[in-house]
CSV table of C-alpha atoms and ligand atoms in Angstrom, one decimal:
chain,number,residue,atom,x,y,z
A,1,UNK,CA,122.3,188.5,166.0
A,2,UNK,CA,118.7,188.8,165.9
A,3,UNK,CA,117.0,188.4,162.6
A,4,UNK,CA,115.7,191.7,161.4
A,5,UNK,CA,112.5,191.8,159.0
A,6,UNK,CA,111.7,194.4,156.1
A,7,UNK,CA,109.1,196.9,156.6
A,8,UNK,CA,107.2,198.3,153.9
A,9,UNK,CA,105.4,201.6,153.4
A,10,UNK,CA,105.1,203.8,150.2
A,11,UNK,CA,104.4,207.4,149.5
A,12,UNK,CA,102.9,209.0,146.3
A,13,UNK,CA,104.2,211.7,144.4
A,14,UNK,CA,102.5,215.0,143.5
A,15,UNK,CA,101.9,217.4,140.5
A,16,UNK,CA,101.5,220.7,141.0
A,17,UNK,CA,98.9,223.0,139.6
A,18,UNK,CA,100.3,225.8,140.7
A,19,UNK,CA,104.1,225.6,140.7
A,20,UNK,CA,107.0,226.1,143.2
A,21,UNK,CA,109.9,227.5,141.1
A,22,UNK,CA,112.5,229.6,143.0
A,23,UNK,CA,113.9,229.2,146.4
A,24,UNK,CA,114.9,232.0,149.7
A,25,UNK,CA,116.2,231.4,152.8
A,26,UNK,CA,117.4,227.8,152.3
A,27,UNK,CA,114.7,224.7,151.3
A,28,UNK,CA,111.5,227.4,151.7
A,29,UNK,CA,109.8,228.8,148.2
A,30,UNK,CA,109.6,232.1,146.8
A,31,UNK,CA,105.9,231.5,146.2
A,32,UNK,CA,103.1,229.3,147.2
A,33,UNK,CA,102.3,226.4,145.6
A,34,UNK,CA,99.2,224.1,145.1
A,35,UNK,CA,99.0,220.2,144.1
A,36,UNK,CA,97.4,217.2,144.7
A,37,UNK,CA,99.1,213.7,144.9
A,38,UNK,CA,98.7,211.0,142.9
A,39,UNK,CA,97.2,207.4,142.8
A,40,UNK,CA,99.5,205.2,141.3
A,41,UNK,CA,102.8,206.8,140.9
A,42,UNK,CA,104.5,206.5,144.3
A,43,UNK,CA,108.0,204.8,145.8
A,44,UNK,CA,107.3,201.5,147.7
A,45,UNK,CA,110.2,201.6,150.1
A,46,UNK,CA,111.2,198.0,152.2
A,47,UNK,CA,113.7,198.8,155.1
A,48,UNK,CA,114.9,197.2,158.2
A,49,UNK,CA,116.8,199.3,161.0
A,50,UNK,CA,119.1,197.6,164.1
A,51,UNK,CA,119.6,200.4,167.0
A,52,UNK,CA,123.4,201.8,167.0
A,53,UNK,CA,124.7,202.6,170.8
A,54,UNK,CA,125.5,206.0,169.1
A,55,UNK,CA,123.9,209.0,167.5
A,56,UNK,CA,124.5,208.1,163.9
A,57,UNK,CA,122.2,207.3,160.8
A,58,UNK,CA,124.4,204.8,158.9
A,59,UNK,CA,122.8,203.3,155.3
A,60,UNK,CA,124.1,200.4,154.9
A,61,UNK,CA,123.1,199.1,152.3
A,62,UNK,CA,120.7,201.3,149.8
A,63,UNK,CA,118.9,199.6,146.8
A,64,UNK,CA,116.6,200.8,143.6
A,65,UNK,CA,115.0,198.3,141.7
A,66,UNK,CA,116.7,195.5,143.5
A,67,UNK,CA,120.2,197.3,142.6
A,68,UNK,CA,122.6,198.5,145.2
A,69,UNK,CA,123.0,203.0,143.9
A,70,UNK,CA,125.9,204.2,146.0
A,71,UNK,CA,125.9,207.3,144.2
A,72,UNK,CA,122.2,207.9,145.8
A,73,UNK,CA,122.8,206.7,148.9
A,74,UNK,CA,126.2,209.3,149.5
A,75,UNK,CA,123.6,212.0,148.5
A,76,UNK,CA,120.7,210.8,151.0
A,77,UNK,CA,123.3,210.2,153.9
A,78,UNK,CA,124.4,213.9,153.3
A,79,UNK,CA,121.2,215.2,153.7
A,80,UNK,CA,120.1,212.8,156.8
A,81,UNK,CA,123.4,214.4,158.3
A,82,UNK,CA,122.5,217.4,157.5
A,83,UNK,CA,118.4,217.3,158.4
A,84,UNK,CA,118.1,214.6,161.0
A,85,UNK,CA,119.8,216.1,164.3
A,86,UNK,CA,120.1,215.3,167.8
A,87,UNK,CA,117.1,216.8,168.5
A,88,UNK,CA,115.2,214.7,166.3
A,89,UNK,CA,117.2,211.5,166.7
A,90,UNK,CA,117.0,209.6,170.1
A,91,UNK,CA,119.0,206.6,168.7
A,92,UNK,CA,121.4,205.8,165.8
A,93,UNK,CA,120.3,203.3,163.4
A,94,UNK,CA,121.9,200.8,160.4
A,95,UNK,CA,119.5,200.8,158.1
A,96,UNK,CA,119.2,198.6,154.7
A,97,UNK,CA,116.6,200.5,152.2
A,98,UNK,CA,115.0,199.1,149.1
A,99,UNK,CA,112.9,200.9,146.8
A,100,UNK,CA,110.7,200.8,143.7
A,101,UNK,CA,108.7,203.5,141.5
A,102,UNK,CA,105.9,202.8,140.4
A,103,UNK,CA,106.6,205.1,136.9
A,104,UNK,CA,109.1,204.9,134.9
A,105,UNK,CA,112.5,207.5,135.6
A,106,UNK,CA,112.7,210.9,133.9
A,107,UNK,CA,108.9,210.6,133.0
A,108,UNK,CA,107.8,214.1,134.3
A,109,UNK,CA,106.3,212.9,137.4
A,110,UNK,CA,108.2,213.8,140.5
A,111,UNK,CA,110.3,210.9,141.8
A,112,UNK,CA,112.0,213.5,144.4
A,113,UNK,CA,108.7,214.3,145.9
A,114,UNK,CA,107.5,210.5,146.2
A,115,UNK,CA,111.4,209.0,147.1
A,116,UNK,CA,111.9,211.7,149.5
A,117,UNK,CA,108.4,211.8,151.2
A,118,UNK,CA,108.9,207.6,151.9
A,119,UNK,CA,112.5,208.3,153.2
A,120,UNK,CA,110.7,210.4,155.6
A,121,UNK,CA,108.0,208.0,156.4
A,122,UNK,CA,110.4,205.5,157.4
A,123,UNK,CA,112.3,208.1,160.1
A,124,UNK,CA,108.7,208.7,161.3
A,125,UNK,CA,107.6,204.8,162.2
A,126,UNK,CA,111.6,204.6,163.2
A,127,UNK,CA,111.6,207.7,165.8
A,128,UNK,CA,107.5,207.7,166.5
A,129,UNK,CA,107.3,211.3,165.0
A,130,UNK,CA,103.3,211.5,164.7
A,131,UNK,CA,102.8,215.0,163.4
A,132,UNK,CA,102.1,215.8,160.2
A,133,UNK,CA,102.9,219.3,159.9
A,134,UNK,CA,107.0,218.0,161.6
A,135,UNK,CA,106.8,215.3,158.9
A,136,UNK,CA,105.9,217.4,155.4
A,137,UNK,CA,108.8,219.9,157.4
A,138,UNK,CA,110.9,217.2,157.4
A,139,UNK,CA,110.3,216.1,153.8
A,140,UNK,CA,111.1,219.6,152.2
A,141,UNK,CA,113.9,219.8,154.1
A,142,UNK,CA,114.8,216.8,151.5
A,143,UNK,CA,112.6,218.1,148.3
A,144,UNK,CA,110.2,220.9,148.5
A,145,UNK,CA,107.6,219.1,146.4
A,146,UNK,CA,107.8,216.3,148.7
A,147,UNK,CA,106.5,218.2,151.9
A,148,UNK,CA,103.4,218.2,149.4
A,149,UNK,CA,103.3,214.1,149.4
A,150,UNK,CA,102.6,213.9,153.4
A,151,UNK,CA,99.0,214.2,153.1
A,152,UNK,CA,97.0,212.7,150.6
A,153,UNK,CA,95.3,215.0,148.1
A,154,UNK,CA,95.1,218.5,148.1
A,155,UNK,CA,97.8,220.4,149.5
A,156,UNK,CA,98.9,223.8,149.7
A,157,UNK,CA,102.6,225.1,150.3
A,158,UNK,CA,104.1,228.4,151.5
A,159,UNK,CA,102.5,231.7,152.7
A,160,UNK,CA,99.9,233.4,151.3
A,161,UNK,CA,97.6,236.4,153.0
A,162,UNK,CA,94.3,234.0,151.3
A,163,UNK,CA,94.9,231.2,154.0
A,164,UNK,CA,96.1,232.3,157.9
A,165,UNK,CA,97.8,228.7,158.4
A,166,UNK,CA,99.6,228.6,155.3
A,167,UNK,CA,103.6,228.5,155.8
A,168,UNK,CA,106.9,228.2,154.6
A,169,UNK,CA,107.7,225.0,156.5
A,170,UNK,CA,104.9,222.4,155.9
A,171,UNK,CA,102.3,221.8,153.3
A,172,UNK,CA,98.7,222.2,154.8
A,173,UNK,CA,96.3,220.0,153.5
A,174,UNK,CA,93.2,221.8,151.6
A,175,UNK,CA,91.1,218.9,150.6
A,176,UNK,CA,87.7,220.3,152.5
A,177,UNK,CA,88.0,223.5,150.2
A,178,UNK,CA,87.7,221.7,147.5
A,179,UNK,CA,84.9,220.5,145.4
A,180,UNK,CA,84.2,216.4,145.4
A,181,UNK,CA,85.2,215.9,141.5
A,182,UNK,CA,88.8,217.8,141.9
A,183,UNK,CA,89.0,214.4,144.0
A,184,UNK,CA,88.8,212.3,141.1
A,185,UNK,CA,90.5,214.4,138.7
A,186,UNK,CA,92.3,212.1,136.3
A,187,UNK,CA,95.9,212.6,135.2
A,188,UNK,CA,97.2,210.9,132.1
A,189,UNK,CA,100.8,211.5,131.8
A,190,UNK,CA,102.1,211.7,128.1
A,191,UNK,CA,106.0,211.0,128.1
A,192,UNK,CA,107.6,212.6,125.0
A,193,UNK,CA,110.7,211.9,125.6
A,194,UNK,CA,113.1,209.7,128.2
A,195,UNK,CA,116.3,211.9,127.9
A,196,UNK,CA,117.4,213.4,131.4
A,197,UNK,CA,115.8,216.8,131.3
A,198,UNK,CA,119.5,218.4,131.4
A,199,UNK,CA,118.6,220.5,134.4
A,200,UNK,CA,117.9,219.2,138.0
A,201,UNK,CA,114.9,221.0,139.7
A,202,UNK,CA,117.6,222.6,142.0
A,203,UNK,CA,119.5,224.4,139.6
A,204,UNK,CA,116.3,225.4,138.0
A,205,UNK,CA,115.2,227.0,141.1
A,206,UNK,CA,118.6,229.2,140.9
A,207,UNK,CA,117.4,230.3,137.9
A,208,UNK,CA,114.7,232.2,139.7
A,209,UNK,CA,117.2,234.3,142.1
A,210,UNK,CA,118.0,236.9,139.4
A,211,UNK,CA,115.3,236.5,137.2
A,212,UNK,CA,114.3,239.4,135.1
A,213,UNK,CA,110.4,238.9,135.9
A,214,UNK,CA,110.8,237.9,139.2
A,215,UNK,CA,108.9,240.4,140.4
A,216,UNK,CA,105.8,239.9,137.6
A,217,UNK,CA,105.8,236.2,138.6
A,218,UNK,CA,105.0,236.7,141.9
A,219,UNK,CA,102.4,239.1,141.0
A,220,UNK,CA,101.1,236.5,138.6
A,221,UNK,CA,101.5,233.3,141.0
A,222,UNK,CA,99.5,235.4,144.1
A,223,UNK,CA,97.1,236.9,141.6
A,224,UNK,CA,96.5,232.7,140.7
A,225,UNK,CA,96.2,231.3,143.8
A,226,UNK,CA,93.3,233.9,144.7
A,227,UNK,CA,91.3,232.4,141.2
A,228,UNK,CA,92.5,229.0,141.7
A,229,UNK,CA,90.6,229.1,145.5
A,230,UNK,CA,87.8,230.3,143.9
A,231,UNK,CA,87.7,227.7,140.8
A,232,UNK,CA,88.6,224.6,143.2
A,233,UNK,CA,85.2,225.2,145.2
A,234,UNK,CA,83.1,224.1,142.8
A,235,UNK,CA,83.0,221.8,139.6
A,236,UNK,CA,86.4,221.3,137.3
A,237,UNK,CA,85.2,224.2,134.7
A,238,UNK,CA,87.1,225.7,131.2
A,239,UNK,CA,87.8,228.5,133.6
A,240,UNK,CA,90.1,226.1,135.4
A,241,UNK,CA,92.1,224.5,132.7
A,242,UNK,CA,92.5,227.8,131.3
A,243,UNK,CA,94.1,229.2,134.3
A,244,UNK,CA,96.2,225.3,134.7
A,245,UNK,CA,97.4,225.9,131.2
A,246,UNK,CA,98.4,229.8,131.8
A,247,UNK,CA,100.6,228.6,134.9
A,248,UNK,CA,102.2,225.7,133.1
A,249,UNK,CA,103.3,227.9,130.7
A,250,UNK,CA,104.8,230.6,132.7
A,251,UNK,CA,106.7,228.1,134.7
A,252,UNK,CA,108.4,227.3,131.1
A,253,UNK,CA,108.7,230.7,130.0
A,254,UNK,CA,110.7,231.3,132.9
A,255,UNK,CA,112.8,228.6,132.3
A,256,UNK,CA,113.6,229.7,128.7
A,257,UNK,CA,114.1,233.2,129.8
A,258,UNK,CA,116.6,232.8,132.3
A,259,UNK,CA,120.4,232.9,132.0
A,260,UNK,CA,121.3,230.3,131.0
A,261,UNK,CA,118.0,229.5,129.0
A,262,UNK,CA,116.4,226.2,129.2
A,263,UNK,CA,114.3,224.6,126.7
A,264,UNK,CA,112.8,221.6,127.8
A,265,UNK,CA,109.8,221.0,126.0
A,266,UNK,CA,110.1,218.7,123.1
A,267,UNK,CA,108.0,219.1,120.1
A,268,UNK,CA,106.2,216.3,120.8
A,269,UNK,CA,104.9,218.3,124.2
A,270,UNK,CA,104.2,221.3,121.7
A,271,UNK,CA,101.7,218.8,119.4
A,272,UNK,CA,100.5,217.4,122.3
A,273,UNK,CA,99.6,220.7,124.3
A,274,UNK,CA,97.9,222.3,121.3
A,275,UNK,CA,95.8,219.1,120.6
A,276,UNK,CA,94.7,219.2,124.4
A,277,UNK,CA,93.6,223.0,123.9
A,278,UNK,CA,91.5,222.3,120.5
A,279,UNK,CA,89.8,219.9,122.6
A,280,UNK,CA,88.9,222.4,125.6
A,281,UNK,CA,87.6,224.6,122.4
A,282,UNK,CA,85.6,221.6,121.4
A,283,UNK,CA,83.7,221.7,124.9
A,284,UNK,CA,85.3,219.0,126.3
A,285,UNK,CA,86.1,220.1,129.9
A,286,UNK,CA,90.2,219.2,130.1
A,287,UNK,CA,93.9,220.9,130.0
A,288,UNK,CA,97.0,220.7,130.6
A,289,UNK,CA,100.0,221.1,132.9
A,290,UNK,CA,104.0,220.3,132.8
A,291,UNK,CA,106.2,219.9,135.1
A,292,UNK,CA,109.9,220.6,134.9
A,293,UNK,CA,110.4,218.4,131.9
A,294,UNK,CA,109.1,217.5,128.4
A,295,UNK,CA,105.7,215.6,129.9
A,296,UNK,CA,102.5,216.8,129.4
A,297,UNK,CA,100.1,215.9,131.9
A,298,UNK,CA,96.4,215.9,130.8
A,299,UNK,CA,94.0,216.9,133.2
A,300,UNK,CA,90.3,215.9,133.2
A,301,UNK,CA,87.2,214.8,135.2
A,302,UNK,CA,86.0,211.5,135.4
A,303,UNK,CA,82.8,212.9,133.8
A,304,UNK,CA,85.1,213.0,130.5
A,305,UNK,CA,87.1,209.2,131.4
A,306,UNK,CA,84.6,208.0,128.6
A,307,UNK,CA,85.5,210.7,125.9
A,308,UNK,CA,88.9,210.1,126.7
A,309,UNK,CA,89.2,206.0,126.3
A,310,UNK,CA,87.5,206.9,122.9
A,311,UNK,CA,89.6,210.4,121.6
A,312,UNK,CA,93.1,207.7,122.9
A,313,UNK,CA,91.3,204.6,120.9
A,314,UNK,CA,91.0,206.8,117.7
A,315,UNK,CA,94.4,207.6,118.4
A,316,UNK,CA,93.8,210.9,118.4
A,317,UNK,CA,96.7,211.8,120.8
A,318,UNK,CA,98.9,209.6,118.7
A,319,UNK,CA,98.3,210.4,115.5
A,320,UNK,CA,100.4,212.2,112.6
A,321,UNK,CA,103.3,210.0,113.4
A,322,UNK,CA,103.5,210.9,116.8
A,323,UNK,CA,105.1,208.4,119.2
A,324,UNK,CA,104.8,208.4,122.7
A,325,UNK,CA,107.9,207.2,124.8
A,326,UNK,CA,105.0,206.0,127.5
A,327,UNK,CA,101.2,206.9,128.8
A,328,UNK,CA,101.2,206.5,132.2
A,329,UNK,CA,97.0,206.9,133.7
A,330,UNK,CA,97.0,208.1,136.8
A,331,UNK,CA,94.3,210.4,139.1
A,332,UNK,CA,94.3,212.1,142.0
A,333,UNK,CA,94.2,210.2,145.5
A,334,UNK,CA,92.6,212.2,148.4
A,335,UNK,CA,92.0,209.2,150.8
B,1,DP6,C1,108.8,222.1,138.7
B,1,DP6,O1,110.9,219.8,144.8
B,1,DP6,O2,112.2,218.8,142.9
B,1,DP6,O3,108.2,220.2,140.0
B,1,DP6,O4,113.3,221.4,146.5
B,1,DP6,O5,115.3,221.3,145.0
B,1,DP6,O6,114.2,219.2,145.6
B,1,DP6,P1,114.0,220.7,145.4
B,1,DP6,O7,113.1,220.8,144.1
B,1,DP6,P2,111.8,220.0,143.7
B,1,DP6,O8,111.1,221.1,142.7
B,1,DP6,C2,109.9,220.8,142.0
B,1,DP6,C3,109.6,221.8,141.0
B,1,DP6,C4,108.4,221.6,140.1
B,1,DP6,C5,107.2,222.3,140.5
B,1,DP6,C6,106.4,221.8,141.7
B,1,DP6,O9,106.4,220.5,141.9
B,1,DP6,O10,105.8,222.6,142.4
């Protein structure tokens, strides 16, 4: 048999300023959404492929962290069965995958987005699939947030009437609407807690189907995007992290006002998000936004990095007996 060497790629994950929360018609949103991806938390994926002499995507062997997970490699050859047909598969392959995060699990940053977006990357060197816009399809066919991990930076997800091109299938890159420093923007991740958040993003986006303010959120979420465009053209301002914190907020109010409720913000996030707004009041130009889960990312331009290294010094993020599980410093990566 002819000796078969490892590949390697990676993909980065994403955080969303403007969230995706509620699906329709399968793996497409109920809204658009808006993030940018992220320097240093991605999924370094290793894989080697031999050609089958039949149609069929076989993982033979699937590995995080050097250890063999069959339970994730049952659910990722369910969904290559289910997304990878004929018509996208000339040849059936044995593949061997090994793969790494960067960030720690449950730690609020998007493993989905960055594990499924590097699955995808691999199928694209495997098959020669060069287009983007078929790839980031592709990887939110897997995760939503991952068709947002295709292109570096700036990307923006599902229709709007304020862009022509934007669509349900594929994430269309934004990065020459926005202004040089939102390509910089640092992203310091504060983990308050490493319990499994108790919900998976999927069943949290059934929440949305029957939601009481379904409707008001998608006022709200259309009404955003219009400000965000505008905000994102020139310098990070208050006006931004106001509207960054408004979203972040909503996406949790939902959460806690669906049936069944969930709570996922610890109080830790609660200390954490107020101290980040008495700062903004303080003039310094920063805010915050969470995902689904008890992290609380802090946003800020490197124009503030030095105010920052100082205020986390002082321990001013730490103090009163707080305890961070993690701080994991991270930015935005455009290029
Ligand atoms: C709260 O992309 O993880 O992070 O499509 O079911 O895989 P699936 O969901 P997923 O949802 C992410 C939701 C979010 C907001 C966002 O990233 O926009």
């Amino acid at each position: 048999m002819s000796v078969l060497n490892y590949k390697q790629l990676s993909a980065p994950s994403n955080i969303a300023v403007l969230k995706y929360w509620g699906k329709k018609d399968g793996q497409h949103p109920i809204n658009p959404s808006l993030s940018f991806t992220l320097k240093n938390s991605k999924t370094n994926l290793n894989y080697k492929f031999k050609k089958r002499d039949d149609r069929k995507i076989q993982i033979v062997e699937f590995k995080f962290d050097k250890c063999e997970n069959v339970s994730f490699k049952e659910k990722l050859e369910s969904k290559i069965q289910k997304i990878m047909t004929d018509s996208i598969v000339p040849f059936g392959v044995d593949l061997w995958i090994d793969t790494h995060n960067t960030f720690p699990h449950s730690a609020g940053i998007a493993s989905s987005a960055s594990s499924m977006a590097a699955i995808v990357k691999m199928f694209a060197e495997i098959y020669s699939i060069y287009n983007i816009n078929q790839l980031s399809s592709l990887a939110r066919e897997f995760s939503g947030s991952a068709c947002r991990s295709i292109s570096l930076g700036w990307n923006l997800w599902g229709e709007t009437l304020l862009h022509s091109d934007a669509n349900q299938d594929f994430a269309l890159n934004i990065n020459s609407r926005v202004h040089p420093d939102f390509h910089s923007l640092q992203d310091w991740v504060f983990v308050c807690s490493h319990k499994s958040k108790g919900v998976s993003s999927t069943d949290g986006h059934k929440l949305m189907d029957k939601h009481c303010y379904l409707e008001n959120r998608l006022t709200n979420v259309h009404n955003r995007l219009k400000v965000f465009f505008k905000l994102l053209e020139v310098k990070p301002s208050i006006d931004f992290f106001n509207i960054l914190e408004q979203e972040a907020l909503d996406l949790h109010a939902l959460m806690m006002t669906s049936n069944p409720s969930v709570m996922l913000i610890e109080p830790e996030s609660l200390i954490l998000m107020k101290k980040i707004t008495d700062l903004r009041s303080q003039g310094l130009n920063c805010g915050y936004t969470l995902d689904a889960g008890s992290s609380v990312h802090l946003l800020f331009p490197l124009s503030e990095l030095d105010q920052m290294n100082s205020l986390m010094h002082r321990k001013y993020f730490g103090h009163m007996g707080l305890d961070f599980v993690d701080v994991i410093y991270d930015e935005c990566i455009s290029c």
